[in-house]
């Protein structure tokens, strides 16, 4: 059985309901199951109609009556809050009775960070988080180091670490796991994966979307907590970790935690905060809000592999484009027998990961320009993984929901990792840089461009993974 807290929220509508429906279609759910949605307010009509609407909007291609009807029969809704879980506990007990004593309960906590601790208390008091429950905690986990520690302590009082799944859905993206595969399943790249060969690494997640009616969540969270200390840092962990002993959750998370120990606290002088024009006109946003909707920062990792290599992280709402790109820029000689690099040109040797559910990978090389000259030009070796292998993956939330059901922690975060990341966040939380305005549809405040010098941001200079080349100039036309 799944109990979904925040069942009427934005995440549930966009990802969780569609994910559960598709997993059911794919035969990846247990043979018999129930989903009890919960939240502080009853649905306007009934939960099945609300879920149906969400699927029409976010899973239209997969929606059909034959699959929908049996799925809809498994859905119900029971109101609950941190102060009152009695009705929900009764419903959970009934469902456990129906499903049998060996059934498991998956508790999905899609609630704001400020509500988590009291909700966990309610689950323990009512017995909902009893023996065979697994609990999924949405990010951000806490809002600073102390609250994360408190939340971990509150969880550990009632629930074993083995039953806790701190979710960061970016790790569930196929593209994120491609980073590990590319690095550790090949002999080609790992020898280059260090400060001797790499000039800079960018983790760039610009979003075209604004805050989409999530004013109160955003006012509480902001872009730094929503994206940087979570998704972007976790991806940094995959890019920068040493090779784990194995893909077991323990080994993989040890390797990631070791990178975070070497990650230096984020420096306010190397961070730019921005807020898009019009943010304060959004619903549930304070007129004088200084919450950041854009962050760009330079992070450093103090270990032998990475000392001196800038890790440039950028994300923001209402920007010019929506992308999720990791760019590894390799060092290049200033001059080769084919000529010298022109000052200001981006290096061509880049490894670019598109962290989509349909991952793309490209490696930038220089090739000879065809024709009777000796000029070279940058060109991408591009791979569309699903097309080449003729196989599609699961959407990130689907993959992770499935992992919880089979009890695999590999792509979930551990208490020590999360606490260390909040430690790194502390200087920014204590001394946030002044928020600078930016236009909707732009690339954020000007200062963010300067932060990435001399390499510059990989986006938006080109869309293909490589610098735009003037072929006329390359061939001396
Ligand atoms: C969520 C954030 O975790 O990730 C959102 O709360 C953000 O603000 C979203 O838009 C981005 O996820 P994805 O999978 O659409 O890139």
PDB file of N, CA, C and O in Angstrom, residues 134-196:
ATOM      1  N   UNK A 134       8.057   1.758   4.756  1.00  0.00           N
ATOM      2  CA  UNK A 134       9.219   2.484   4.235  1.00  0.00           C
ATOM      3  C   UNK A 134       8.766   3.914   4.012  1.00  0.00           C
ATOM      4  O   UNK A 134       7.651   4.133   3.535  1.00  0.00           O
ATOM      5  N   UNK A 135       9.646   4.861   4.325  1.00  0.00           N
ATOM      6  CA  UNK A 135       9.212   6.257   4.228  1.00  0.00           C
ATOM      7  C   UNK A 135      10.077   7.014   3.227  1.00  0.00           C
ATOM      8  O   UNK A 135      11.308   6.913   3.268  1.00  0.00           O
ATOM      9  N   UNK A 136       9.426   7.707   2.311  1.00  0.00           N
ATOM     10  CA  UNK A 136      10.144   8.496   1.302  1.00  0.00           C
ATOM     11  C   UNK A 136      10.029   9.959   1.699  1.00  0.00           C
ATOM     12  O   UNK A 136       8.927  10.484   1.852  1.00  0.00           O
ATOM     13  N   UNK A 137      11.170  10.603   1.873  1.00  0.00           N
ATOM     14  CA  UNK A 137      11.193  12.008   2.297  1.00  0.00           C
ATOM     15  C   UNK A 137      11.541  12.871   1.089  1.00  0.00           C
ATOM     16  O   UNK A 137      12.623  12.737   0.523  1.00  0.00           O
ATOM     17  N   UNK A 138      10.634  13.777   0.713  1.00  0.00           N
ATOM     18  CA  UNK A 138      10.928  14.678  -0.407  1.00  0.00           C
ATOM     19  C   UNK A 138      11.985  15.694   0.013  1.00  0.00           C
ATOM     20  O   UNK A 138      12.145  16.002   1.191  1.00  0.00           O
ATOM     21  N   UNK A 139      12.668  16.229  -0.933  1.00  0.00           N
ATOM     22  CA  UNK A 139      13.639  17.273  -0.672  1.00  0.00           C
ATOM     23  C   UNK A 139      12.936  18.633  -0.649  1.00  0.00           C
ATOM     24  O   UNK A 139      11.838  18.714  -1.194  1.00  0.00           O
ATOM     25  N   UNK A 140      13.502  19.704  -0.143  1.00  0.00           N
ATOM     26  CA  UNK A 140      14.761  19.696   0.607  1.00  0.00           C
ATOM     27  C   UNK A 140      14.557  19.058   1.981  1.00  0.00           C
ATOM     28  O   UNK A 140      13.483  19.176   2.565  1.00  0.00           O
ATOM     29  N   UNK A 141      15.612  18.365   2.439  1.00  0.00           N
ATOM     30  CA  UNK A 141      15.534  17.670   3.708  1.00  0.00           C
ATOM     31  C   UNK A 141      15.969  18.662   4.787  1.00  0.00           C
ATOM     32  O   UNK A 141      17.153  18.883   5.009  1.00  0.00           O
ATOM     33  N   UNK A 142      15.005  19.284   5.451  1.00  0.00           N
ATOM     34  CA  UNK A 142      15.313  20.362   6.392  1.00  0.00           C
ATOM     35  C   UNK A 142      15.515  21.668   5.651  1.00  0.00           C
ATOM     36  O   UNK A 142      15.423  21.714   4.415  1.00  0.00           O
ATOM     37  N   UNK A 143      15.798  22.738   6.415  1.00  0.00           N
ATOM     38  CA  UNK A 143      16.084  24.014   5.732  1.00  0.00           C
ATOM     39  C   UNK A 143      17.455  24.563   6.105  1.00  0.00           C
ATOM     40  O   UNK A 143      17.880  25.601   5.612  1.00  0.00           O
ATOM     41  N   UNK A 144      18.147  23.857   7.010  1.00  0.00           N
ATOM     42  CA  UNK A 144      19.541  24.183   7.334  1.00  0.00           C
ATOM     43  C   UNK A 144      20.104  22.991   8.107  1.00  0.00           C
ATOM     44  O   UNK A 144      19.410  21.976   8.289  1.00  0.00           O
ATOM     45  N   UNK A 145      21.348  23.127   8.573  1.00  0.00           N
ATOM     46  CA  UNK A 145      21.994  21.974   9.217  1.00  0.00           C
ATOM     47  C   UNK A 145      21.223  21.519  10.448  1.00  0.00           C
ATOM     48  O   UNK A 145      20.949  20.329  10.621  1.00  0.00           O
ATOM     49  N   UNK A 146      20.853  22.482  11.294  1.00  0.00           N
ATOM     50  CA  UNK A 146      20.203  22.085  12.539  1.00  0.00           C
ATOM     51  C   UNK A 146      18.872  21.390  12.287  1.00  0.00           C
ATOM     52  O   UNK A 146      18.582  20.346  12.877  1.00  0.00           O
ATOM     53  N   UNK A 147      18.074  21.948  11.363  1.00  0.00           N
ATOM     54  CA  UNK A 147      16.758  21.332  11.130  1.00  0.00           C
ATOM     55  C   UNK A 147      16.913  19.961  10.469  1.00  0.00           C
ATOM     56  O   UNK A 147      16.123  19.051  10.722  1.00  0.00           O
ATOM     57  N   UNK A 148      17.959  19.794   9.650  1.00  0.00           N
ATOM     58  CA  UNK A 148      18.183  18.468   9.040  1.00  0.00           C
ATOM     59  C   UNK A 148      18.579  17.469  10.123  1.00  0.00           C
ATOM     60  O   UNK A 148      18.118  16.316  10.127  1.00  0.00           O
ATOM     61  N   UNK A 149      19.436  17.926  11.055  1.00  0.00           N
ATOM     62  CA  UNK A 149      19.824  17.029  12.154  1.00  0.00           C
ATOM     63  C   UNK A 149      18.604  16.654  12.993  1.00  0.00           C
ATOM     64  O   UNK A 149      18.429  15.506  13.375  1.00  0.00           O
ATOM     65  N   UNK A 150      17.782  17.669  13.288  1.00  0.00           N
ATOM     66  CA  UNK A 150      16.578  17.409  14.097  1.00  0.00           C
ATOM     67  C   UNK A 150      15.664  16.413  13.394  1.00  0.00           C
ATOM     68  O   UNK A 150      15.111  15.513  14.019  1.00  0.00           O
ATOM     69  N   UNK A 151      15.527  16.610  12.073  1.00  0.00           N
ATOM     70  CA  UNK A 151      14.641  15.725  11.322  1.00  0.00           C
ATOM     71  C   UNK A 151      15.210  14.308  11.282  1.00  0.00           C
ATOM     72  O   UNK A 151      14.481  13.324  11.467  1.00  0.00           O
ATOM     73  N   UNK A 152      16.512  14.206  11.071  1.00  0.00           N
ATOM     74  CA  UNK A 152      17.133  12.871  11.097  1.00  0.00           C
ATOM     75  C   UNK A 152      16.928  12.218  12.457  1.00  0.00           C
ATOM     76  O   UNK A 152      16.597  11.035  12.546  1.00  0.00           O
ATOM     77  N   UNK A 153      17.110  13.014  13.535  1.00  0.00           N
ATOM     78  CA  UNK A 153      16.949  12.446  14.880  1.00  0.00           C
ATOM     79  C   UNK A 153      15.498  12.004  15.084  1.00  0.00           C
ATOM     80  O   UNK A 153      15.236  10.904  15.603  1.00  0.00           O
ATOM     81  N   UNK A 154      14.548  12.850  14.633  1.00  0.00           N
ATOM     82  CA  UNK A 154      13.133  12.494  14.813  1.00  0.00           C
ATOM     83  C   UNK A 154      12.814  11.211  14.043  1.00  0.00           C
ATOM     84  O   UNK A 154      12.096  10.334  14.538  1.00  0.00           O
ATOM     85  N   UNK A 155      13.353  11.100  12.845  1.00  0.00           N
ATOM     86  CA  UNK A 155      13.102   9.882  12.059  1.00  0.00           C
ATOM     87  C   UNK A 155      13.702   8.663  12.751  1.00  0.00           C
ATOM     88  O   UNK A 155      13.063   7.626  12.896  1.00  0.00           O
ATOM     89  N   UNK A 156      14.975   8.826  13.168  1.00  0.00           N
ATOM     90  CA  UNK A 156      15.677   7.666  13.740  1.00  0.00           C
ATOM     91  C   UNK A 156      15.068   7.206  15.064  1.00  0.00           C
ATOM     92  O   UNK A 156      15.254   6.061  15.470  1.00  0.00           O
ATOM     93  N   UNK A 157      14.335   8.108  15.722  1.00  0.00           N
ATOM     94  CA  UNK A 157      13.662   7.709  16.957  1.00  0.00           C
ATOM     95  C   UNK A 157      12.624   6.611  16.692  1.00  0.00           C
ATOM     96  O   UNK A 157      12.385   5.753  17.516  1.00  0.00           O
ATOM     97  N   UNK A 158      12.010   6.673  15.517  1.00  0.00           N
ATOM     98  CA  UNK A 158      10.906   5.742  15.248  1.00  0.00           C
ATOM     99  C   UNK A 158      11.168   4.792  14.096  1.00  0.00           C
ATOM    100  O   UNK A 158      10.493   3.781  13.961  1.00  0.00           O
ATOM    101  N   UNK A 159      12.080   5.172  13.191  1.00  0.00           N
ATOM    102  CA  UNK A 159      12.202   4.414  11.935  1.00  0.00           C
ATOM    103  C   UNK A 159      13.676   4.089  11.684  1.00  0.00           C
ATOM    104  O   UNK A 159      14.535   4.962  11.832  1.00  0.00           O
ATOM    105  N   UNK A 160      13.961   2.856  11.306  1.00  0.00           N
ATOM    106  CA  UNK A 160      15.360   2.483  11.010  1.00  0.00           C
ATOM    107  C   UNK A 160      15.837   3.204   9.752  1.00  0.00           C
ATOM    108  O   UNK A 160      15.061   3.374   8.806  1.00  0.00           O
ATOM    109  N   UNK A 161      17.131   3.521   9.738  1.00  0.00           N
ATOM    110  CA  UNK A 161      17.703   4.169   8.547  1.00  0.00           C
ATOM    111  C   UNK A 161      17.413   3.325   7.289  1.00  0.00           C
ATOM    112  O   UNK A 161      17.154   3.856   6.214  1.00  0.00           O
ATOM    113  N   UNK A 162      17.414   2.023   7.446  1.00  0.00           N
ATOM    114  CA  UNK A 162      17.137   1.118   6.307  1.00  0.00           C
ATOM    115  C   UNK A 162      15.782   1.354   5.664  1.00  0.00           C
ATOM    116  O   UNK A 162      15.556   0.955   4.521  1.00  0.00           O
ATOM    117  N   UNK A 163      14.864   1.932   6.435  1.00  0.00           N
ATOM    118  CA  UNK A 163      13.504   2.121   5.915  1.00  0.00           C
ATOM    119  C   UNK A 163      13.288   3.560   5.444  1.00  0.00           C
ATOM    120  O   UNK A 163      12.178   3.940   5.081  1.00  0.00           O
ATOM    121  N   UNK A 164      14.374   4.380   5.464  1.00  0.00           N
ATOM    122  CA  UNK A 164      14.227   5.797   5.088  1.00  0.00           C
ATOM    123  C   UNK A 164      14.810   6.024   3.691  1.00  0.00           C
ATOM    124  O   UNK A 164      15.957   5.640   3.425  1.00  0.00           O
ATOM    125  N   UNK A 165      14.046   6.655   2.848  1.00  0.00           N
ATOM    126  CA  UNK A 165      14.474   6.935   1.472  1.00  0.00           C
ATOM    127  C   UNK A 165      14.384   8.443   1.245  1.00  0.00           C
ATOM    128  O   UNK A 165      13.295   8.977   1.042  1.00  0.00           O
ATOM    129  N   UNK A 166      15.556   9.124   1.319  1.00  0.00           N
ATOM    130  CA  UNK A 166      15.554  10.577   1.061  1.00  0.00           C
ATOM    131  C   UNK A 166      15.692  10.744  -0.446  1.00  0.00           C
ATOM    132  O   UNK A 166      16.726  10.411  -1.013  1.00  0.00           O
ATOM    133  N   UNK A 167      14.646  11.252  -1.045  1.00  0.00           N
ATOM    134  CA  UNK A 167      14.623  11.238  -2.513  1.00  0.00           C
ATOM    135  C   UNK A 167      15.234  12.520  -3.080  1.00  0.00           C
ATOM    136  O   UNK A 167      15.068  13.601  -2.516  1.00  0.00           O
ATOM    137  N   UNK A 168      15.975  12.367  -4.162  1.00  0.00           N
ATOM    138  CA  UNK A 168      16.428  13.499  -4.968  1.00  0.00           C
ATOM    139  C   UNK A 168      16.247  13.016  -6.393  1.00  0.00           C
ATOM    140  O   UNK A 168      17.056  12.225  -6.891  1.00  0.00           O
ATOM    141  N   UNK A 169      15.166  13.459  -7.042  1.00  0.00           N
ATOM    142  CA  UNK A 169      14.788  12.754  -8.269  1.00  0.00           C
ATOM    143  C   UNK A 169      15.809  12.919  -9.394  1.00  0.00           C
ATOM    144  O   UNK A 169      15.790  12.157 -10.348  1.00  0.00           O
ATOM    145  N   UNK A 170      16.735  13.892  -9.270  1.00  0.00           N
ATOM    146  CA  UNK A 170      17.742  14.006 -10.323  1.00  0.00           C
ATOM    147  C   UNK A 170      18.598  12.739 -10.418  1.00  0.00           C
ATOM    148  O   UNK A 170      19.066  12.382 -11.486  1.00  0.00           O
ATOM    149  N   UNK A 171      18.794  12.047  -9.301  1.00  0.00           N
ATOM    150  CA  UNK A 171      19.597  10.819  -9.350  1.00  0.00           C
ATOM    151  C   UNK A 171      18.844   9.698 -10.061  1.00  0.00           C
ATOM    152  O   UNK A 171      19.444   8.719 -10.488  1.00  0.00           O
ATOM    153  N   UNK A 172      17.524   9.859 -10.168  1.00  0.00           N
ATOM    154  CA  UNK A 172      16.727   8.843 -10.867  1.00  0.00           C
ATOM    155  C   UNK A 172      16.705   9.062 -12.372  1.00  0.00           C
ATOM    156  O   UNK A 172      16.196   8.237 -13.115  1.00  0.00           O
ATOM    157  N   UNK A 173      17.250  10.183 -12.837  1.00  0.00           N
ATOM    158  CA  UNK A 173      17.242  10.455 -14.274  1.00  0.00           C
ATOM    159  C   UNK A 173      18.267   9.545 -14.955  1.00  0.00           C
ATOM    160  O   UNK A 173      19.401   9.414 -14.477  1.00  0.00           O
ATOM    161  N   UNK A 174      17.872   8.971 -16.070  1.00  0.00           N
ATOM    162  CA  UNK A 174      18.797   8.110 -16.827  1.00  0.00           C
ATOM    163  C   UNK A 174      20.110   8.842 -17.101  1.00  0.00           C
ATOM    164  O   UNK A 174      21.186   8.270 -16.998  1.00  0.00           O
ATOM    165  N   UNK A 175      19.993  10.118 -17.458  1.00  0.00           N
ATOM    166  CA  UNK A 175      21.184  10.892 -17.814  1.00  0.00           C
ATOM    167  C   UNK A 175      22.168  10.986 -16.666  1.00  0.00           C
ATOM    168  O   UNK A 175      23.388  11.013 -16.870  1.00  0.00           O
ATOM    169  N   UNK A 176      21.661  11.035 -15.422  1.00  0.00           N
ATOM    170  CA  UNK A 176      22.559  11.125 -14.268  1.00  0.00           C
ATOM    171  C   UNK A 176      23.329   9.815 -14.119  1.00  0.00           C
ATOM    172  O   UNK A 176      24.543   9.800 -13.872  1.00  0.00           O
ATOM    173  N   UNK A 177      22.636   8.716 -14.324  1.00  0.00           N
ATOM    174  CA  UNK A 177      23.328   7.429 -14.186  1.00  0.00           C
ATOM    175  C   UNK A 177      24.291   7.177 -15.330  1.00  0.00           C
ATOM    176  O   UNK A 177      25.258   6.439 -15.203  1.00  0.00           O
ATOM    177  N   UNK A 178      24.045   7.861 -16.461  1.00  0.00           N
ATOM    178  CA  UNK A 178      25.000   7.773 -17.566  1.00  0.00           C
ATOM    179  C   UNK A 178      26.362   8.337 -17.178  1.00  0.00           C
ATOM    180  O   UNK A 178      27.384   7.939 -17.729  1.00  0.00           O
ATOM    181  N   UNK A 179      26.356   9.290 -16.250  1.00  0.00           N
ATOM    182  CA  UNK A 179      27.644   9.853 -15.814  1.00  0.00           C
ATOM    183  C   UNK A 179      28.477   8.731 -15.200  1.00  0.00           C
ATOM    184  O   UNK A 179      29.670   8.580 -15.504  1.00  0.00           O
ATOM    185  N   UNK A 180      27.849   7.920 -14.354  1.00  0.00           N
ATOM    186  CA  UNK A 180      28.592   6.821 -13.718  1.00  0.00           C
ATOM    187  C   UNK A 180      29.025   5.797 -14.762  1.00  0.00           C
ATOM    188  O   UNK A 180      30.158   5.304 -14.729  1.00  0.00           O
ATOM    189  N   UNK A 181      28.104   5.473 -15.688  1.00  0.00           N
ATOM    190  CA  UNK A 181      28.430   4.448 -16.686  1.00  0.00           C
ATOM    191  C   UNK A 181      29.590   4.922 -17.561  1.00  0.00           C
ATOM    192  O   UNK A 181      30.561   4.175 -17.794  1.00  0.00           O
ATOM    193  N   UNK A 182      29.511   6.177 -17.997  1.00  0.00           N
ATOM    194  CA  UNK A 182      30.567   6.668 -18.877  1.00  0.00           C
ATOM    195  C   UNK A 182      31.917   6.642 -18.157  1.00  0.00           C
ATOM    196  O   UNK A 182      32.929   6.213 -18.713  1.00  0.00           O
ATOM    197  N   UNK A 183      31.896   7.076 -16.904  1.00  0.00           N
ATOM    198  CA  UNK A 183      33.157   7.145 -16.171  1.00  0.00           C
ATOM    199  C   UNK A 183      33.709   5.767 -15.837  1.00  0.00           C
ATOM    200  O   UNK A 183      34.894   5.507 -16.017  1.00  0.00           O
ATOM    201  N   UNK A 184      32.859   4.902 -15.286  1.00  0.00           N
ATOM    202  CA  UNK A 184      33.391   3.703 -14.650  1.00  0.00           C
ATOM    203  C   UNK A 184      33.235   2.423 -15.470  1.00  0.00           C
ATOM    204  O   UNK A 184      33.782   1.393 -15.097  1.00  0.00           O
ATOM    205  N   UNK A 185      32.501   2.481 -16.597  1.00  0.00           N
ATOM    206  CA  UNK A 185      32.390   1.252 -17.403  1.00  0.00           C
ATOM    207  C   UNK A 185      33.333   1.306 -18.598  1.00  0.00           C
ATOM    208  O   UNK A 185      33.374   0.380 -19.395  1.00  0.00           O
ATOM    209  N   UNK A 186      34.083   2.401 -18.734  1.00  0.00           N
ATOM    210  CA  UNK A 186      34.971   2.562 -19.888  1.00  0.00           C
ATOM    211  C   UNK A 186      36.391   2.809 -19.425  1.00  0.00           C
ATOM    212  O   UNK A 186      36.614   3.341 -18.351  1.00  0.00           O
ATOM    213  N   UNK A 187      37.337   2.473 -20.297  1.00  0.00           N
ATOM    214  CA  UNK A 187      38.723   2.799 -19.982  1.00  0.00           C
ATOM    215  C   UNK A 187      39.082   4.175 -20.509  1.00  0.00           C
ATOM    216  O   UNK A 187      40.123   4.745 -20.193  1.00  0.00           O
ATOM    217  N   UNK A 188      38.207   4.717 -21.357  1.00  0.00           N
ATOM    218  CA  UNK A 188      38.553   5.891 -22.145  1.00  0.00           C
ATOM    219  C   UNK A 188      38.607   7.189 -21.347  1.00  0.00           C
ATOM    220  O   UNK A 188      39.460   8.039 -21.561  1.00  0.00           O
ATOM    221  N   UNK A 189      37.662   7.367 -20.418  1.00  0.00           N
ATOM    222  CA  UNK A 189      37.494   8.691 -19.826  1.00  0.00           C
ATOM    223  C   UNK A 189      38.145   8.864 -18.455  1.00  0.00           C
ATOM    224  O   UNK A 189      38.626   9.941 -18.133  1.00  0.00           O
ATOM    225  N   UNK A 190      38.127   7.806 -17.652  1.00  0.00           N
ATOM    226  CA  UNK A 190      38.554   7.963 -16.261  1.00  0.00           C
ATOM    227  C   UNK A 190      39.995   8.493 -16.130  1.00  0.00           C
ATOM    228  O   UNK A 190      40.273   9.311 -15.251  1.00  0.00           O
ATOM    229  N   UNK A 191      40.928   8.058 -17.006  1.00  0.00           N
ATOM    230  CA  UNK A 191      42.285   8.618 -16.879  1.00  0.00           C
ATOM    231  C   UNK A 191      42.341  10.135 -17.046  1.00  0.00           C
ATOM    232  O   UNK A 191      43.279  10.787 -16.596  1.00  0.00           O
ATOM    233  N   UNK A 192      41.325  10.691 -17.718  1.00  0.00           N
ATOM    234  CA  UNK A 192      41.315  12.147 -17.950  1.00  0.00           C
ATOM    235  C   UNK A 192      40.549  12.894 -16.865  1.00  0.00           C
ATOM    236  O   UNK A 192      40.508  14.120 -16.860  1.00  0.00           O
ATOM    237  N   UNK A 193      39.905  12.148 -15.979  1.00  0.00           N
ATOM    238  CA  UNK A 193      38.904  12.735 -15.079  1.00  0.00           C
ATOM    239  C   UNK A 193      39.557  13.341 -13.840  1.00  0.00           C
ATOM    240  O   UNK A 193      39.344  12.898 -12.722  1.00  0.00           O
ATOM    241  N   UNK A 194      40.362  14.370 -14.032  1.00  0.00           N
ATOM    242  CA  UNK A 194      41.057  14.975 -12.886  1.00  0.00           C
ATOM    243  C   UNK A 194      41.592  16.352 -13.282  1.00  0.00           C
ATOM    244  O   UNK A 194      41.493  16.758 -14.439  1.00  0.00           O
ATOM    245  N   UNK A 195      42.184  17.011 -12.294  1.00  0.00           N
ATOM    246  CA  UNK A 195      42.633  18.397 -12.478  1.00  0.00           C
ATOM    247  C   UNK A 195      43.728  18.541 -13.533  1.00  0.00           C
ATOM    248  O   UNK A 195      43.929  19.619 -14.076  1.00  0.00           O
ATOM    249  N   UNK A 196      44.455  17.466 -13.833  1.00  0.00           N
ATOM    250  CA  UNK A 196      45.511  17.590 -14.836  1.00  0.00           C
ATOM    251  C   UNK A 196      44.934  17.764 -16.239  1.00  0.00           C
ATOM    252  O   UNK A 196      45.578  18.307 -17.122  1.00  0.00           O
TER     253      UNK A 196
END
